[in-house]
Tab-separated table of C-alpha atoms in Angstrom:
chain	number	residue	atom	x	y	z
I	230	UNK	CA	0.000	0.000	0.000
I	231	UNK	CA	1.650	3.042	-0.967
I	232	UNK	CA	2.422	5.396	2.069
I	233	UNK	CA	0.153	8.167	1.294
I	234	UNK	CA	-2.884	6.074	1.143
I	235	UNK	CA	-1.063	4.498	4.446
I	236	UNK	CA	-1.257	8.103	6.398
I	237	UNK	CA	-4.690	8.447	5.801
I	238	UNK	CA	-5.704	4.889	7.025
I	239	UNK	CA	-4.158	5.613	10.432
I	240	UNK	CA	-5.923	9.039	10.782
I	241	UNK	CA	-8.755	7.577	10.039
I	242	UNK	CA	-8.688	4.518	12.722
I	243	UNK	CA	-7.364	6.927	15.056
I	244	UNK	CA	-10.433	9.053	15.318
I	245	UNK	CA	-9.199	12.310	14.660
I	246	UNK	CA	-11.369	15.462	14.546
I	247	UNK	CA	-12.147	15.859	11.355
I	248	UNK	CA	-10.407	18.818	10.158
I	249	UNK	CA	-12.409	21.890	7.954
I	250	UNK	CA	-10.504	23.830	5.519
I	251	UNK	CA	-12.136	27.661	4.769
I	252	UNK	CA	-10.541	28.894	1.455
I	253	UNK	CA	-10.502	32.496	0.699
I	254	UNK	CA	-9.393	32.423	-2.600
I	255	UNK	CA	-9.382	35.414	-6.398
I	256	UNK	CA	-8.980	32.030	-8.064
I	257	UNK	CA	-11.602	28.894	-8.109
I	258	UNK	CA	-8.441	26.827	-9.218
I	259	UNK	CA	-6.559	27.735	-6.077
I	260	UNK	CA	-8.878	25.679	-4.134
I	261	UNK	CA	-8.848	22.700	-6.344
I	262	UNK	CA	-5.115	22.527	-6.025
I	263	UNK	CA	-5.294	22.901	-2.058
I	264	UNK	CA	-7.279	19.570	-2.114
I	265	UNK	CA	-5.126	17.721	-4.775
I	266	UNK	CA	-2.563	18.708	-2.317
I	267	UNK	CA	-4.180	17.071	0.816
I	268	UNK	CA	-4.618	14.100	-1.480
I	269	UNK	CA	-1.148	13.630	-1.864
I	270	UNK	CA	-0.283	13.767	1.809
I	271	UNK	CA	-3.124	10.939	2.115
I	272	UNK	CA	-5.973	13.071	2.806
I	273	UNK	CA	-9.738	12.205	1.615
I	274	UNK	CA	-11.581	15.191	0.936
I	275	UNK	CA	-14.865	16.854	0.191
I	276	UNK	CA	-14.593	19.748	-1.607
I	277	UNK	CA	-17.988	22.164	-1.317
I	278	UNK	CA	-18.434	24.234	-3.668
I	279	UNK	CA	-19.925	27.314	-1.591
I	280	UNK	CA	-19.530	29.802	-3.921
I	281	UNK	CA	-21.233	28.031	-7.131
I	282	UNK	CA	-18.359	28.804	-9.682
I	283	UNK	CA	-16.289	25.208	-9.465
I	284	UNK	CA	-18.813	22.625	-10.338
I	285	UNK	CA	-21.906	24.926	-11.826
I	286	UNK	CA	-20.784	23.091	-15.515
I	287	UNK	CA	-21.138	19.545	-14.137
I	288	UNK	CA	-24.232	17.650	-14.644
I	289	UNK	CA	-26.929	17.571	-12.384
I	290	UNK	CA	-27.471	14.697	-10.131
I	291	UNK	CA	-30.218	15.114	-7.750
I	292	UNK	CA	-33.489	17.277	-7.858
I	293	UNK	CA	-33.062	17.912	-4.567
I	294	UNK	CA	-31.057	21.460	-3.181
I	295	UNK	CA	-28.050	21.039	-0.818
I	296	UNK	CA	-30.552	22.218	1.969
I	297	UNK	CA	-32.970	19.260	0.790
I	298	UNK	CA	-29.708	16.551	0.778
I	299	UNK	CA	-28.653	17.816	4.751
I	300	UNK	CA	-32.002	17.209	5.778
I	301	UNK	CA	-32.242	13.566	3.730
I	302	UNK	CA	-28.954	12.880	5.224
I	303	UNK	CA	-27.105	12.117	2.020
I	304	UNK	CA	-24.795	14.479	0.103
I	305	UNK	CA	-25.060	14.143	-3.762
I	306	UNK	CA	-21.423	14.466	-5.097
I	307	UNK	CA	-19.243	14.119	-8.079
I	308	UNK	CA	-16.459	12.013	-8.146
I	309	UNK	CA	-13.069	14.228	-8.387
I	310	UNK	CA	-9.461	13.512	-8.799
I	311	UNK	CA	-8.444	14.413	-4.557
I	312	UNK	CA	-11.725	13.094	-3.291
I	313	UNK	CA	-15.611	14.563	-3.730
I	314	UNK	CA	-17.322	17.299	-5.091
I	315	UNK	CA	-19.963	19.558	-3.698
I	316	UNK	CA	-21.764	21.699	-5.301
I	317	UNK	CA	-24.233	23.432	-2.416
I	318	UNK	CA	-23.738	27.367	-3.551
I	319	UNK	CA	-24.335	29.542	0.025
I	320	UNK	CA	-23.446	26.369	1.837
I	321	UNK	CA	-21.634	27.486	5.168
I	322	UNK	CA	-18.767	25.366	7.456
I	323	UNK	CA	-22.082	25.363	10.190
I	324	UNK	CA	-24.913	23.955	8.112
I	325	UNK	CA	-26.947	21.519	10.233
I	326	UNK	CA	-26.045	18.470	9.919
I	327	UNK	CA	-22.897	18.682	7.576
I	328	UNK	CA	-20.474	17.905	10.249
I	329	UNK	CA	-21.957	14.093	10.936
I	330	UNK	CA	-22.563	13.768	7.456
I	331	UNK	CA	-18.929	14.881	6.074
I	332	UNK	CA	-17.148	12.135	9.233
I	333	UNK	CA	-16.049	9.608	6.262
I	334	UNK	CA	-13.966	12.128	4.941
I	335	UNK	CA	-10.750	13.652	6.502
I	336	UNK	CA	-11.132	16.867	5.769
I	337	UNK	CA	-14.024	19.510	4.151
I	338	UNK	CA	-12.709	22.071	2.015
I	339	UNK	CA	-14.602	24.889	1.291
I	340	UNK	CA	-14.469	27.301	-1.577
I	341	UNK	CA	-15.695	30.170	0.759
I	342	UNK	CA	-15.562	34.039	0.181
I	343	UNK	CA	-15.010	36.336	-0.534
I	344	UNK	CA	-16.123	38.500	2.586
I	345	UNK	CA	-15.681	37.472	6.660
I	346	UNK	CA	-19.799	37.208	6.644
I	347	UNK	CA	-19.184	33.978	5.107
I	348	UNK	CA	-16.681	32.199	7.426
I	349	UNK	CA	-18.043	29.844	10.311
I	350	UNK	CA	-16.702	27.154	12.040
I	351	UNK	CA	-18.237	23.633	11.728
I	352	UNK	CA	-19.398	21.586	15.237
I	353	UNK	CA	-16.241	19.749	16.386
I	354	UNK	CA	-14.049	20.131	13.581
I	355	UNK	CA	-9.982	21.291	13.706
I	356	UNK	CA	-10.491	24.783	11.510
I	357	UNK	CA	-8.114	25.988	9.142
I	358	UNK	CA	-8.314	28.906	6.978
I	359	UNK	CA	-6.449	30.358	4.181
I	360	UNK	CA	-6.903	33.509	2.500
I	361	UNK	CA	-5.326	34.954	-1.140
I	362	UNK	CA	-4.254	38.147	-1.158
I	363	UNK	CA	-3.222	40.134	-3.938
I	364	UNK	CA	-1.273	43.520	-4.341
I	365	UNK	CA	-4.816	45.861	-4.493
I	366	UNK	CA	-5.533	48.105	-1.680
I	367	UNK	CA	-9.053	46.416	-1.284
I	368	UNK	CA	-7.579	42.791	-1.213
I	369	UNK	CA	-5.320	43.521	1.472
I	370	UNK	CA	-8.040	45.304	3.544
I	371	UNK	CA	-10.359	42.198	2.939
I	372	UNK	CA	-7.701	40.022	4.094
I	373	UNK	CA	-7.268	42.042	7.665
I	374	UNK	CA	-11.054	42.469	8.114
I	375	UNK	CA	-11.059	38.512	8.033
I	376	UNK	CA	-7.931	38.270	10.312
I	377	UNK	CA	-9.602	40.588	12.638
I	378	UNK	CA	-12.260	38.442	12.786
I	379	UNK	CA	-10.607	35.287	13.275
I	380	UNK	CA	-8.698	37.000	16.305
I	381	UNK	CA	-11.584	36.424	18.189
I	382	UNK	CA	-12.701	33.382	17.495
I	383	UNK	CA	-11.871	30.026	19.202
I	384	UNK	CA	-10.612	26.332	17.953
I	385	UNK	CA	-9.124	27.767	14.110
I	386	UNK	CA	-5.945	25.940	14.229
I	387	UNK	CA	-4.192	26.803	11.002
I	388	UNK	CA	-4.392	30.358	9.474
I	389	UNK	CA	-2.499	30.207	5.895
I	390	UNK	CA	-1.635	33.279	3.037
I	391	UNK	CA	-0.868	33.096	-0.614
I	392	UNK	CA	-0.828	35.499	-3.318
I	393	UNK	CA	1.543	38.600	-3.668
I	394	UNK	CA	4.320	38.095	-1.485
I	395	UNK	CA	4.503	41.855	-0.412
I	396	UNK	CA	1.130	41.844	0.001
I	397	UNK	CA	1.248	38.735	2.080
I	398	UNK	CA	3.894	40.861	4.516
I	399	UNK	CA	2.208	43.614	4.634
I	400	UNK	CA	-0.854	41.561	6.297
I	401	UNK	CA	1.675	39.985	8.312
I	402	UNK	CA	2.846	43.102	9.839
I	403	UNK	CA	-0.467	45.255	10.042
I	404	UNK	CA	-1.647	41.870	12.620
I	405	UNK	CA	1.705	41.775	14.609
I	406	UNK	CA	0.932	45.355	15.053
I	407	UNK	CA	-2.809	45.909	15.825
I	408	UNK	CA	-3.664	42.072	16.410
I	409	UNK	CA	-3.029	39.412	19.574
I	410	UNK	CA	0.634	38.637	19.015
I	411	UNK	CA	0.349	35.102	20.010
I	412	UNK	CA	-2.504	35.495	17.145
I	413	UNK	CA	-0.250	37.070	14.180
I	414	UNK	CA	2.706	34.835	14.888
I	415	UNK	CA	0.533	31.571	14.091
I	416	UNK	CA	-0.450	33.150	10.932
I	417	UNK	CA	2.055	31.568	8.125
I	418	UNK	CA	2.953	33.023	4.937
I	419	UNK	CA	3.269	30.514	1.896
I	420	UNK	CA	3.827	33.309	-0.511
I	421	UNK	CA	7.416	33.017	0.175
I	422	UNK	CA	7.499	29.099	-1.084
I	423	UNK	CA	8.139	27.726	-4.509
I	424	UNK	CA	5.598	24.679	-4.086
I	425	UNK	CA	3.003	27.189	-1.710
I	426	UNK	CA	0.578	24.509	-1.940
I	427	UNK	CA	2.285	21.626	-0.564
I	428	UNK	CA	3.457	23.619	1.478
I	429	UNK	CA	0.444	24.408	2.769
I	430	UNK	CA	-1.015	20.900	3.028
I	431	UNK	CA	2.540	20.046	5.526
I	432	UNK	CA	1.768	23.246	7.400
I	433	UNK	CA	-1.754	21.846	8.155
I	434	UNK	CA	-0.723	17.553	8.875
I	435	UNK	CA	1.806	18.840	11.181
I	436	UNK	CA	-0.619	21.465	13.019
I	437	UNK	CA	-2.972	19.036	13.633
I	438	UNK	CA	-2.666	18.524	17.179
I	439	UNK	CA	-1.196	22.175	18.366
I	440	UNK	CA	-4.037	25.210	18.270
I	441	UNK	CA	-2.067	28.203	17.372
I	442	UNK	CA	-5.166	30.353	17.952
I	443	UNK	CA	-6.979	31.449	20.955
């Protein structure tokens, strides 16, 4: 059995929290590489397409809406090359009954945005969260709003950024400076990286069982 598969096996048996991935992404594509990424490191993943722009070409497969398959207590998805497909436009991270329904999976990664309104953490999942931001005045303002945000909440684990790198820093330092400092110092820049990605999807395996944020 080939080691990735392997990883993901042993999470699995090992009952850990399921772990929910909020993406703040310009790019639908960005998302889509953050979960072929997981699957590499072993991961199974549902990928929910929140924001109705990644699967809206597929075909349909169920008359029923995404509020219709929560309450019926089965998700209708497409098969995907790093796991499942969602497609449940204004779907949120705390939609009843999407945390017992998503437990097969190791991790639920949402194509969420692009404003902090939309971010909400699911019923006893490990949260991550990574946001894009790009060299515009309004991105990087977004990107703080959402930080802000997040400052205050409990049990988000992982807080990732990718885009423009001195955008990225910028962020960085407008947080060590306003924000908790134990708070800005967990944030983690993967702007900086060649494969930002993977990267990413190490940052997260290895945070799994240390809460950087309050």
């Amino acid at each position: 059995m080939p080691a990735d598969q392997a990883a993901g096996l042993r999470r699995r048996s090992a009952r850990q929290p399921l772990r929910c991935i909020q993406c703040f992404f310009d790019s639908a594509q960005s998302t889509s590489r953050l979960a072929l990424a997981l699957h590499q490191r072993g991961w199974t993943a549902l990928l929910v397409d929140a924001r109705g722009r990644l699967l809206a070409d597929a075909p349909a497969r169920s008359l029923f809406g995404w509020r219709q398959q929560l309450e019926r207590g089965q998700l209708h998805t497409l098969p995907l090359p790093h796991g499942d497909g969602w497609h449940a436009p204004g779907a949120r991270a705390d939609a009843p009954a999407l945390a017992g329904i998503a437990r097969g999976y190791d991790a639920v990664v949402f194509d969420a945005g692009p404003n902090r309104d939309d971010l909400a953490l699911m019923p006893g999942a490990v949260h991550a969260v990574v946001v894009e931001v790009n060299a515009a005045h309004e991105s990087m303002l977004r990107a703080y709003a959402l930080l802000k945000t997040l400052s205050r909440a409990d049990g988000v684990r992982s807080i990732g950024l990718l885009g423009a790198a001195a955008a990225c820093d910028r962020v960085c330092a407008a947080c060590g400076h306003f924000l908790d400092r134990r708070f800005a110092h967990a944030i983690y820049s993967a702007a900086h990286e060649d494969g930002l990605f993977a990267a990413l999807a190490v940052r997260m395996a290895n945070e799994e069982a240390s809460p950087t944020a309050r």
